[in-house]
XYZ file of C-alpha atoms in Angstrom:
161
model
C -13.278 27.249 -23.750
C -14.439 27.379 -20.252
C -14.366 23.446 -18.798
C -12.611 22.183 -22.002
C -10.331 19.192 -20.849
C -7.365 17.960 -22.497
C -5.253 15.020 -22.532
C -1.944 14.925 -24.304
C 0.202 12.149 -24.916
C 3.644 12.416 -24.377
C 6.813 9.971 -25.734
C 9.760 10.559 -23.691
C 12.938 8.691 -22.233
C 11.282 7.064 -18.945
C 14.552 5.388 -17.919
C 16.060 9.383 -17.333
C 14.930 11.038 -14.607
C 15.877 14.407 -15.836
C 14.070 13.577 -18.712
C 10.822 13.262 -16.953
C 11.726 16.304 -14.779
C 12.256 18.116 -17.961
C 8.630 16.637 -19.029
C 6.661 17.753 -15.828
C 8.264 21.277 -15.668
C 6.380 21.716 -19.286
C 3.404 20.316 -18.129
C 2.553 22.231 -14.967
C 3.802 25.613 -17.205
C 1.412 24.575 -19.889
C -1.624 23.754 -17.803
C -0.669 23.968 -13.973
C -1.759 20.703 -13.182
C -1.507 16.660 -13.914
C -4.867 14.785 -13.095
C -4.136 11.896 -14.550
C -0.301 10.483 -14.422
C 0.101 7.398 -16.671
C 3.378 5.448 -16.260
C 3.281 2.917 -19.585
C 6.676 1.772 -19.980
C 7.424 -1.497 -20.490
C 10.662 -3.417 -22.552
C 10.128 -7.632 -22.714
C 13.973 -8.188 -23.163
C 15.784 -9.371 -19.759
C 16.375 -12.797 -19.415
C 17.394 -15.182 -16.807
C 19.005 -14.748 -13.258
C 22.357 -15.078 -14.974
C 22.073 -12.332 -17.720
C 23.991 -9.753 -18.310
C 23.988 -6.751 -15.825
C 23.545 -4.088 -19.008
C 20.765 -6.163 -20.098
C 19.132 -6.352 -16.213
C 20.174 -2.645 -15.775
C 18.113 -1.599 -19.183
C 15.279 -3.537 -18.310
C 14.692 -2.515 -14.952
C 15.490 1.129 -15.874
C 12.659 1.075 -18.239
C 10.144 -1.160 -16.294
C 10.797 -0.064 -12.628
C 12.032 3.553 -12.805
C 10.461 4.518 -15.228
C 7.262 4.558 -13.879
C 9.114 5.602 -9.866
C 10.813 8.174 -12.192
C 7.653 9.288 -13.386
C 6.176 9.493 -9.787
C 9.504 11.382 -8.522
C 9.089 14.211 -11.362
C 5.215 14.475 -11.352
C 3.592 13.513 -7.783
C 5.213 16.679 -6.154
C 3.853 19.266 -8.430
C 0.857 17.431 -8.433
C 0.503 17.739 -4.407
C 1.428 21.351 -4.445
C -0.734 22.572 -7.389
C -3.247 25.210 -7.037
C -5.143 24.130 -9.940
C -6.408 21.315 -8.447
C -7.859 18.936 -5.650
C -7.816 15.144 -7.135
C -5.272 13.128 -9.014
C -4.754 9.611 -9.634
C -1.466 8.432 -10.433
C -1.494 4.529 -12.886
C 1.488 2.507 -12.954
C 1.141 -0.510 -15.698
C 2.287 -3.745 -14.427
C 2.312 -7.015 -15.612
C 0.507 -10.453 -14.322
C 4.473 -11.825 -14.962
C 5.320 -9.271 -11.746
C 2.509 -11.464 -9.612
C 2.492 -14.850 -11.076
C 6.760 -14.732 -11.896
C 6.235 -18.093 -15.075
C 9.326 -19.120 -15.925
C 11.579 -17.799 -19.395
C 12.038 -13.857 -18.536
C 13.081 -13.230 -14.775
C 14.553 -10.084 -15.493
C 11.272 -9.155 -16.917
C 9.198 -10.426 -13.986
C 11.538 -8.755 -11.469
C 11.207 -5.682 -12.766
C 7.569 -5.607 -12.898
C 7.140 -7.636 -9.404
C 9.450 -4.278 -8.340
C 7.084 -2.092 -9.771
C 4.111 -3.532 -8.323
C 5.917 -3.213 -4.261
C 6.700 0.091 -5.392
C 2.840 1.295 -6.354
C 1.689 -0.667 -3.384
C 3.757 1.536 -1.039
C 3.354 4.498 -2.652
C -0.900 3.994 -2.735
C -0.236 3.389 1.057
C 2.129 6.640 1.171
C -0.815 8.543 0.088
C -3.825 7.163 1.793
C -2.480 8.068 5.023
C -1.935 11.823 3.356
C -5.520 11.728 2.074
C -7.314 10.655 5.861
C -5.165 14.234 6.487
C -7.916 17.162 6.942
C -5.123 19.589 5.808
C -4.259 17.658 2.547
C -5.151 19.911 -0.677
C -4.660 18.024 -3.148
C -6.618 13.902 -2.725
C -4.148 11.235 -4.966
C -4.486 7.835 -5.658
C -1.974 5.437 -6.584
C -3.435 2.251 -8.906
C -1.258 -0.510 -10.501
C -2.758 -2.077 -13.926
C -2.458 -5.357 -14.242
C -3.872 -5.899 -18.118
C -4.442 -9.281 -19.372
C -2.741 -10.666 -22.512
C -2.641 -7.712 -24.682
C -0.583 -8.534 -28.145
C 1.545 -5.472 -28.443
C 4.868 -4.649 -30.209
C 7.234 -5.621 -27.148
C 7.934 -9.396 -28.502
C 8.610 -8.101 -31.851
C 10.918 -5.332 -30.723
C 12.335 -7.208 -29.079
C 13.181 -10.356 -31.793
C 14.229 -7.007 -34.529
C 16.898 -5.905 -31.740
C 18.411 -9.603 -31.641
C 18.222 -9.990 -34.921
């Protein structure tokens, strides 16, 4: 009906930027507009500063463009769109990409990427939003959730295993 919102969650390859291309060409056709732009990817495998470049490579596809990949498919639709004035754009980091413990470097560079990333791209569009002529408001926000026991260690011990 009239005012009826809707959120839909979507699964889909983050590390392919076609993919997420694909993704937002549905969702503006569907509903000619993106509000709300959640970028929750996130792999714990990676490993030291001497790992493997295809291990590095998979990790940082997943944790850093991902979510840019996300940004790169969705934030221009969402600036041009019609159906709309506000958006806010979340990118989930870690407290690993601030703090950088030891054990997991890939994982903390790749998150401590993601974070300069959201940073300049918040920046990117505040400057837009202080524009009169600027449609469409967004914000840019980086998560930083505490301790949260999801399935990441555990996917990642059944893939070594």
């Amino acid at each position: 009906g009239v005012g009826e919102q809707k959120i839909v969650n979507v699964v889909a390859d983050v590390s392919s930027l076609s993919a997420m291309e694909k993704l937002s060409e549905q969702v503006f056709a569907a509903h000619n507009a993106c509000h709300f732009l959640m970028n929750n990817a996130g792999i714990g495998s990676g490993g030291g500063a001497l790992t493997p470049m295809e291990t590095l490579m998979h990790t940082m596809g997943v944790n850093t463009y991902g979510p840019i990949h996300g940004c790169l498919a969705f934030v221009p639709k969402m600036k041009s769109s019609a159906s709309q004035t506000c958006a806010l754009v979340v990118n989930t980091g870690s407290k690993q990409g601030i703090t950088m413990p030891p054990g997991n470097l890939s994982y903390n560079v790749s998150k401590a990427a993601l974070k300069a990333y959201t940073e300049g791209l918040e920046h990117e569009l505040s400057t837009e939003r202080r524009d009169e002529s600027t449609k469409v408001k967004i914000r840019a926000a980086l998560l930083i959730p505490g301790w949260t026991n999801t399935s990441i260690a555990l996917k990642d011990a059944r893939a070594k295993a």
